[in-house]
Coordinates of N, CA and C and ligand atoms in Angstrom, one line a residue:
M1 N 10.4 11.1 -12.5 CA 9.9 12.2 -11.6 C 10.3 12.0 -10.2
K2 N 11.0 13.0 -9.7 CA 11.5 12.9 -8.3 C 10.5 13.5 -7.4
V3 N 10.1 12.8 -6.3 CA 9.2 13.3 -5.4 C 9.8 13.4 -4.0
L4 N 9.7 14.5 -3.4 CA 10.2 14.7 -2.0 C 9.0 14.8 -1.0
I5 N 9.1 14.0 0.0 CA 8.1 14.2 1.1 C 8.8 14.8 2.3
R6 N 8.2 15.9 2.8 CA 8.8 16.5 4.0 C 7.6 17.1 4.9
A7 N 8.0 17.5 6.1 CA 7.0 18.2 6.9 C 6.7 19.6 6.4
E8 N 5.5 20.0 6.7 CA 5.1 21.4 6.3 C 6.1 22.4 7.0
Q9 N 6.4 23.4 6.2 CA 7.3 24.5 6.8 C 6.5 25.8 6.7
P10 N 7.0 26.8 7.5 CA 6.3 28.1 7.5 C 6.3 28.6 6.0
G11 N 5.1 29.1 5.6 CA 5.0 29.7 4.3 C 4.4 28.7 3.3
D12 N 4.2 27.4 3.7 CA 3.6 26.4 2.8 C 2.1 26.5 2.8
D13 N 1.5 27.2 3.8 CA 0.0 27.0 4.0 C -0.8 27.4 2.8
E14 N -0.5 28.4 2.0 CA -1.4 28.7 0.9 C -1.3 27.7 -0.2
D15 N -0.1 27.2 -0.4 CA 0.1 26.1 -1.4 C -0.6 24.9 -1.0
I16 N -0.6 24.6 0.3 CA -1.4 23.4 0.7 C -2.9 23.5 0.5
S17 N -3.4 24.7 0.8 CA -4.8 24.9 0.6 C -5.1 24.8 -0.9
E18 N -4.3 25.3 -1.7 CA -4.5 25.3 -3.2 C -4.6 23.8 -3.7
V19 N -3.7 23.0 -3.1 CA -3.8 21.6 -3.6 C -5.1 20.9 -3.2
H20 N -5.6 21.2 -2.0 CA -6.9 20.6 -1.6 C -8.0 21.2 -2.4
I21 N -8.0 22.5 -2.7 CA -9.1 23.1 -3.5 C -9.1 22.5 -4.9
R22 N -7.9 22.3 -5.5 CA -7.8 21.7 -6.8 C -8.3 20.2 -6.8
A23 N -7.8 19.5 -5.8 CA -8.1 18.1 -5.8 C -9.6 17.8 -5.5
F24 N -10.1 18.5 -4.5 CA -11.5 18.2 -4.2 C -12.5 19.1 -4.9
G25 N -12.1 20.1 -5.6 CA -13.0 20.9 -6.4 C -13.9 21.8 -5.5
R26 N -13.4 22.0 -4.3 CA -14.2 22.9 -3.4 C -13.2 23.3 -2.3
T27 N -13.7 24.2 -1.4 CA -12.8 24.8 -0.4 C -12.9 24.1 0.9
A28 N -13.8 23.2 1.1 CA -14.1 22.7 2.5 C -12.9 22.0 3.1
E29 N -12.2 21.2 2.4 CA -11.1 20.5 3.0 C -9.9 21.4 3.3
A30 N -9.7 22.4 2.4 CA -8.7 23.4 2.7 C -9.0 24.1 4.0
A31 N -10.3 24.4 4.2 CA -10.8 25.1 5.4 C -10.5 24.3 6.6
V32 N -10.7 23.0 6.5 CA -10.5 22.1 7.7 C -9.0 22.1 8.1
V33 N -8.1 22.1 7.1 CA -6.7 22.1 7.3 C -6.3 23.4 8.0
E34 N -6.8 24.5 7.4 CA -6.5 25.8 8.0 C -7.0 25.9 9.4
S35 N -8.2 25.4 9.7 CA -8.8 25.5 11.0 C -8.0 24.6 12.0
L36 N -7.6 23.4 11.6 CA -6.7 22.6 12.4 C -5.5 23.3 12.8
R37 N -4.8 23.9 11.8 CA -3.6 24.6 12.0 C -3.8 25.7 13.0
G38 N -4.8 26.5 12.7 CA -5.1 27.7 13.6 C -5.4 27.3 15.0
Q39 N -5.9 26.1 15.3 CA -6.2 25.7 16.6 C -5.2 24.8 17.3
G40 N -4.0 24.7 16.6 CA -3.0 23.9 17.1 C -3.3 22.4 17.1
A41 N -4.2 22.0 16.2 CA -4.6 20.6 16.2 C -4.0 19.8 15.0
L42 N -3.2 20.6 14.2 CA -2.5 19.9 13.1 C -1.2 19.3 13.6
L43 N -1.4 18.0 14.1 CA -0.3 17.4 14.9 C 0.9 17.1 14.0
A44 N 0.6 16.8 12.7 CA 1.6 16.6 11.7 C 1.0 17.0 10.4
S45 N 1.9 17.5 9.5 CA 1.4 17.9 8.2 C 2.5 17.7 7.2
L46 N 2.3 16.7 6.3 CA 3.3 16.3 5.3 C 3.0 16.8 3.9
V47 N 4.0 17.3 3.2 CA 3.7 17.7 1.9 C 4.6 16.9 0.9
A48 N 4.1 16.8 -0.3 CA 4.9 16.1 -1.4 C 5.3 17.2 -2.4
L49 N 6.5 17.2 -2.8 CA 7.0 18.3 -3.7 C 7.6 17.6 -5.0
V50 N 7.2 18.2 -6.1 CA 7.8 17.8 -7.4 C 8.4 19.1 -7.9
R51 N 9.7 19.1 -8.2 CA 10.4 20.3 -8.7 C 10.1 21.5 -7.8
D52 N 10.2 21.3 -6.5 CA 10.1 22.4 -5.5 C 8.6 22.9 -5.4
R53 N 7.7 22.2 -6.1 CA 6.3 22.7 -6.0 C 5.5 21.7 -5.1
I54 N 4.6 22.3 -4.2 CA 3.8 21.4 -3.4 C 2.7 20.8 -4.3
V55 N 2.6 19.5 -4.4 CA 1.6 18.9 -5.2 C 0.8 17.9 -4.5
G56 N 1.1 17.7 -3.2 CA 0.3 16.8 -2.4 C 0.4 17.1 -0.9
H57 N -0.6 16.7 -0.1 CA -0.6 17.0 1.3 C -1.4 16.0 2.1
V58 N -1.0 15.7 3.3 CA -1.8 14.9 4.2 C -1.7 15.5 5.6
A59 N -2.8 15.5 6.3 CA -2.9 16.0 7.7 C -3.1 14.9 8.7
L60 N -2.5 15.2 9.9 CA -2.7 14.3 11.1 C -3.3 15.1 12.2
S61 N -4.5 14.6 12.7 CA -5.1 15.3 13.8 C -5.6 14.3 14.8
P62 N -5.9 14.8 16.1 CA -6.3 13.9 17.1 C -7.8 13.6 17.0
V63 N -8.2 12.4 17.4 CA -9.6 12.0 17.6 C -9.8 11.5 19.0
E64 N -11.1 11.6 19.4 CA -11.4 11.0 20.7 C -12.3 9.8 20.5
I65 N -12.2 8.8 21.3 CA -13.0 7.6 21.3 C -13.7 7.5 22.6
S66 N -15.0 7.6 22.6 CA -15.7 7.4 23.8 C -15.1 8.1 25.0
D67 N -14.8 9.4 24.8 CA -14.2 10.2 25.9 C -12.8 9.9 26.3
S68 N -12.1 9.1 25.5 CA -10.7 8.9 25.7 C -9.9 9.8 24.8
P69 N -9.4 10.9 25.3 CA -8.7 11.8 24.4 C -7.4 11.2 23.9
R70 N -7.1 11.5 22.6 CA -5.8 11.1 22.0 C -5.7 9.6 22.0
A71 N -6.8 8.9 21.9 CA -6.7 7.4 21.8 C -6.3 7.0 20.4
A72 N -6.5 7.9 19.5 CA -6.2 7.6 18.1 C -5.9 8.9 17.3
V73 N -5.4 8.8 16.1 CA -5.3 10.0 15.3 C -6.0 9.7 14.0
A74 N -6.3 10.8 13.3 CA -7.0 10.7 12.0 C -6.0 11.1 10.9
L75 N -6.1 10.3 9.8 CA -5.4 10.6 8.6 C -6.4 11.4 7.7
G76 N -5.9 12.6 7.3 CA -6.7 13.3 6.3 C -7.0 14.8 6.8
P77 N -7.4 15.6 5.9 CA -7.6 15.3 4.5 C -6.3 15.0 3.8
L78 N -6.4 14.2 2.7 CA -5.3 13.8 1.8 C -5.7 14.2 0.4
A79 N -4.7 14.9 -0.2 CA -5.0 15.4 -1.6 C -3.7 15.4 -2.4
V80 N -3.9 15.1 -3.7 CA -2.8 15.2 -4.7 C -3.4 16.1 -5.8
D81 N -2.6 17.0 -6.2 CA -3.0 17.9 -7.3 C -3.4 17.0 -8.5
P82 N -4.6 17.3 -9.2 CA -5.0 16.5 -10.3 C -4.0 16.2 -11.3
E83 N -3.2 17.2 -11.6 CA -2.1 17.0 -12.6 C -1.1 16.0 -12.3
H84 N -1.0 15.6 -11.0 CA 0.0 14.7 -10.5 C -0.6 13.4 -10.0
Q85 N -1.9 13.2 -10.1 CA -2.5 12.0 -9.6 C -2.1 10.8 -10.4
G86 N -2.2 9.6 -9.8 CA -2.0 8.3 -10.5 C -0.5 8.0 -10.7
R87 N 0.3 8.7 -10.0 CA 1.8 8.5 -10.1 C 2.4 8.0 -8.8
G88 N 1.6 7.6 -7.9 CA 2.1 7.0 -6.6 C 2.3 8.1 -5.5
I89 N 2.0 9.3 -5.8 CA 2.3 10.4 -4.8 C 1.4 10.2 -3.5
G90 N 0.1 9.9 -3.8 CA -0.8 9.7 -2.7 C -0.3 8.5 -1.8
G91 N 0.1 7.5 -2.5 CA 0.7 6.3 -1.7 C 1.9 6.7 -0.9
M92 N 2.8 7.5 -1.5 CA 4.0 7.9 -0.8 C 3.6 8.7 0.5
L93 N 2.6 9.6 0.3 CA 2.1 10.4 1.4 C 1.6 9.5 2.6
V94 N 0.8 8.5 2.2 CA 0.2 7.6 3.2 C 1.3 6.8 3.9
D95 N 2.2 6.3 3.1 CA 3.3 5.5 3.7 C 4.1 6.4 4.7
A96 N 4.4 7.6 4.2 CA 5.2 8.5 5.1 C 4.4 8.9 6.4
F97 N 3.1 9.1 6.2 CA 2.2 9.4 7.3 C 2.3 8.2 8.3
L98 N 2.1 7.0 7.8 CA 2.1 5.8 8.8 C 3.5 5.7 9.4
Q99 N 4.6 5.9 8.7 CA 5.9 5.9 9.3 C 6.0 7.0 10.4
H100 N 5.5 8.1 10.1 CA 5.5 9.2 11.1 C 4.7 8.8 12.3
C101 N 3.6 8.1 12.1 CA 2.8 7.7 13.3 C 3.7 6.7 14.2
R102 N 4.4 5.9 13.5 CA 5.3 4.9 14.3 C 6.3 5.7 15.1
V103 N 6.9 6.7 14.5 CA 7.9 7.5 15.1 C 7.3 8.2 16.3
R104 N 6.0 8.7 16.1 CA 5.4 9.4 17.2 C 4.8 8.5 18.3
D105 N 4.9 7.2 18.0 CA 4.3 6.2 18.9 C 2.8 6.3 18.9
E106 N 2.2 6.6 17.8 CA 0.7 6.6 17.7 C 0.3 5.1 17.5
G107 N -0.8 4.7 18.1 CA -1.1 3.3 18.0 C -2.2 3.0 17.0
L108 N -3.1 3.9 16.8 CA -4.3 3.6 16.0 C -4.6 4.8 15.1
V109 N -4.8 4.5 13.8 CA -5.1 5.6 12.8 C -6.5 5.3 12.2
V110 N -7.3 6.3 12.1 CA -8.6 6.2 11.5 C -8.6 7.1 10.2
V111 N -9.4 6.7 9.3 CA -9.6 7.5 8.0 C -11.0 7.3 7.5
L112 N -11.4 8.4 6.9 CA -12.7 8.4 6.3 C -12.5 8.6 4.8
G113 N -12.7 7.5 4.0 CA -12.4 7.6 2.6 C -12.8 6.3 1.8
Y114 N -12.2 6.3 0.6 CA -12.5 5.1 -0.2 C -11.9 3.8 0.3
P115 N -12.7 2.8 0.6 CA -12.1 1.6 1.1 C -11.2 1.0 0.0
D116 N -11.5 1.1 -1.2 CA -10.7 0.5 -2.3 C -9.3 1.1 -2.3
Y117 N -9.2 2.3 -1.9 CA -7.9 3.0 -1.9 C -7.1 2.7 -0.6
Y118 N -7.8 2.8 0.5 CA -7.0 2.7 1.8 C -6.8 1.3 2.2
S119 N -7.5 0.3 1.6 CA -7.3 -1.1 2.0 C -5.9 -1.5 1.6
R120 N -5.3 -0.9 0.5 CA -4.0 -1.3 0.1 C -2.9 -1.0 1.1
F121 N -3.2 -0.1 2.0 CA -2.3 0.3 3.1 C -2.5 -0.5 4.4
G122 N -3.5 -1.4 4.3 CA -3.8 -2.2 5.5 C -5.0 -1.7 6.3
F123 N -5.7 -0.6 5.9 CA -6.9 -0.2 6.6 C -8.0 -1.2 6.4
T124 N -8.8 -1.4 7.4 CA -10.0 -2.2 7.3 C -11.2 -1.5 7.9
P125 N -12.4 -1.9 7.6 CA -13.6 -1.2 8.2 C -13.4 -1.1 9.7
A126 N -13.5 0.1 10.3 CA -13.3 0.3 11.7 C -14.4 -0.4 12.5
E127 N -15.5 -0.7 11.9 CA -16.5 -1.4 12.7 C -16.1 -2.8 13.2
R128 N -15.1 -3.3 12.5 CA -14.6 -4.6 12.9 C -13.8 -4.5 14.3
L129 N -13.4 -3.3 14.5 CA -12.7 -3.0 15.8 C -13.7 -2.5 16.8
G130 N -15.0 -2.4 16.4 CA -16.0 -1.8 17.3 C -16.0 -0.3 17.3
L131 N -15.5 0.3 16.3 CA -15.4 1.8 16.2 C -16.3 2.3 15.1
H132 N -17.0 3.4 15.4 CA -18.0 3.9 14.5 C -17.8 5.4 14.4
Y133 N -18.2 5.9 13.2 CA -18.2 7.4 13.0 C -19.5 7.7 12.3
R134 N -20.4 8.3 13.0 CA -21.7 8.7 12.4 C -22.3 7.6 11.6
D135 N -22.7 7.9 10.4 CA -23.3 6.9 9.5 C -22.4 6.5 8.4
A136 N -21.0 6.7 8.6 CA -20.1 6.5 7.5 C -20.0 5.1 7.0
G137 N -20.3 4.1 7.8 CA -20.3 2.7 7.4 C -18.9 2.3 7.0
V138 N -18.7 1.5 5.9 CA -17.4 1.0 5.6 C -16.4 2.0 5.1
A139 N -16.9 3.3 4.9 CA -15.9 4.3 4.5 C -15.1 4.7 5.7
F140 N -15.6 4.4 6.9 CA -14.8 4.7 8.1 C -13.9 3.5 8.4
Q141 N -12.6 3.7 8.3 CA -11.6 2.6 8.4 C -10.6 2.9 9.5
A142 N -9.9 1.8 9.9 CA -8.9 2.0 10.9 C -7.7 1.1 10.6
L143 N -6.6 1.4 11.2 CA -5.4 0.6 11.1 C -4.6 0.7 12.4
E144 N -4.3 -0.5 13.0 CA -3.5 -0.5 14.2 C -2.0 -0.4 13.8
V145 N -1.5 0.7 14.0 CA 0.0 0.9 13.6 C 0.8 0.1 14.7
R146 N 0.3 0.1 15.9 CA 0.9 -0.7 16.9 C -0.1 -1.8 17.2
P147 N 0.3 -3.1 16.9 CA -0.7 -4.2 17.1 C -1.3 -4.2 18.5
G148 N -2.6 -4.3 18.5 CA -3.3 -4.3 19.8 C -3.7 -3.0 20.3
A149 N -3.4 -1.9 19.5 CA -3.7 -0.6 20.0 C -5.2 -0.3 20.2
A150 N -6.0 -1.1 19.5 CA -7.5 -0.9 19.6 C -8.1 -1.7 20.7
D151 N -7.3 -2.6 21.3 CA -7.8 -3.4 22.4 C -8.5 -2.5 23.5
G152 N -9.6 -2.9 23.8 CA -10.3 -2.1 24.9 C -11.0 -0.8 24.5
L153 N -10.8 -0.5 23.2 CA -11.4 0.7 22.7 C -12.7 0.3 21.9
S154 N -13.8 1.0 22.1 CA -14.9 0.8 21.2 C -15.8 2.0 21.4
G155 N -16.7 2.2 20.4 CA -17.7 3.3 20.5 C -17.5 4.3 19.4
E156 N -18.1 5.4 19.6 CA -18.2 6.5 18.6 C -16.9 7.3 18.6
V157 N -16.3 7.5 17.4 CA -15.1 8.3 17.3 C -15.5 9.8 17.0
R158 N -14.9 10.7 17.6 CA -15.1 12.1 17.4 C -13.9 12.8 16.8
Y159 N -14.1 13.3 15.6 CA -13.0 14.1 15.0 C -12.9 15.5 15.7
H160 N -11.8 16.2 15.4 CA -11.7 17.5 15.9 C -12.8 18.4 15.3
P161 N -13.3 19.4 16.1 CA -14.4 20.2 15.6 C -14.1 20.9 14.2
A162 N -12.9 21.1 13.9 CA -12.5 21.7 12.6 C -13.2 20.9 11.4
F163 N -13.4 19.6 11.6 CA -14.0 18.8 10.5 C -15.4 19.1 10.3
E164 N -16.1 19.9 11.1 CA -17.4 20.3 10.9 C -17.5 21.2 9.6
L165 N -16.3 21.7 9.2 CA -16.3 22.6 8.1 C -16.4 21.8 6.8
A166 N -16.2 20.5 6.8 CA -16.1 19.7 5.6 C -17.5 19.2 5.2
Ligands
COA1 C1 -7.2 9.9 -3.6 C2 -5.8 10.6 -4.0 C3 -5.2 11.2 -2.8 C4 -4.9 9.5 -4.6 O1 -3.7 10.1 -4.9 P1 -2.8 9.6 -6.1 O2 -1.4 10.2 -6.1 O3 -3.6 9.7 -7.4 O4 -2.7 8.0 -5.7 P2 -1.6 7.0 -6.1 O5 -1.0 7.4 -7.4 O6 -0.7 6.6 -5.0 O7 -2.6 5.7 -6.3 C5 -3.3 5.6 -7.4 C6 -4.3 4.5 -7.3 O8 -5.4 5.0 -6.4 C7 -6.6 4.6 -7.0 N1 -7.6 5.6 -6.6 C8 -7.6 6.9 -6.8 N2 -8.7 7.4 -6.4 C9 -9.5 6.4 -5.9 C10 -10.8 6.3 -5.4 N3 -11.6 7.3 -5.3 N4 -11.2 5.0 -5.0 C11 -10.4 3.9 -5.2 N5 -9.2 4.0 -5.7 C12 -8.7 5.2 -6.1 C13 -6.3 4.7 -8.5 O9 -7.2 4.0 -9.2 C14 -4.9 4.1 -8.6 O10 -5.0 2.7 -8.6 P3 -3.9 1.7 -9.2 O11 -2.6 1.9 -8.4 O12 -4.4 0.4 -9.0 O13 -3.7 2.2 -10.6 C15 -6.1 11.6 -5.2 O14 -6.7 10.9 -6.3 C16 -6.9 12.8 -4.8 O15 -6.4 13.8 -4.3 N6 -8.2 12.7 -5.0 C17 -9.1 13.8 -4.7 C18 -9.2 14.1 -3.3 C19 -9.6 12.9 -2.5 O16 -10.6 12.2 -2.9 N7 -8.9 12.6 -1.4 C20 -9.0 11.4 -0.6 C21 -10.2 11.4 0.3 S1 -10.4 9.8 0.9

């Protein structure tokens, strides 16, 4: 199975929403992506294609840490169409996302999700870096893409308001 990862292009938006709706079984995550896009806060948007069909997507958006704007970026929502899960596509999207962060010179990435899944990419509980998100606990994770990027940062992380839709 050949998988292509590329940046979102004009006209991809409906297919991206459909992937999130199918993967999460609800519309909330698709609404977050649409809202980020509409507000110019979808800083990067990567899709996975199999036979020219979008089967996966991951979004990159800004977060604030204790009033420091753009101190870090958020990974997510991340989704792979159920028919294509378990074949490494989610992993390819996360790897491409992290590579994209290095190219953009982003230092710190946070994610809200399953620790068992994200730990394989090097994410660890963000609380070890002194970073917190509401009552998310260990589900809130962070990765220093640039070593030392979290130095001097601590406190509550704020996602873009679009995430209130989730
Ligand atoms: C999570 C998700 C993106 C993974 O995509 P994928 O293409 O299936 O992932 P990969 O094929 O790269 O990796 C599969 C591995 O992830 C593991 N995995 C999948 N969902 C997991 C979960 N909820 N918790 C822990 N591990 C999980 C699988 O067990 C598998 O492990 P293995 O490699 O040891 O066999 C996909 O399952 C999905 O879209 N889920 C629904 C939406 C969602 O929950 N998004 C993530 C929010 S944090």
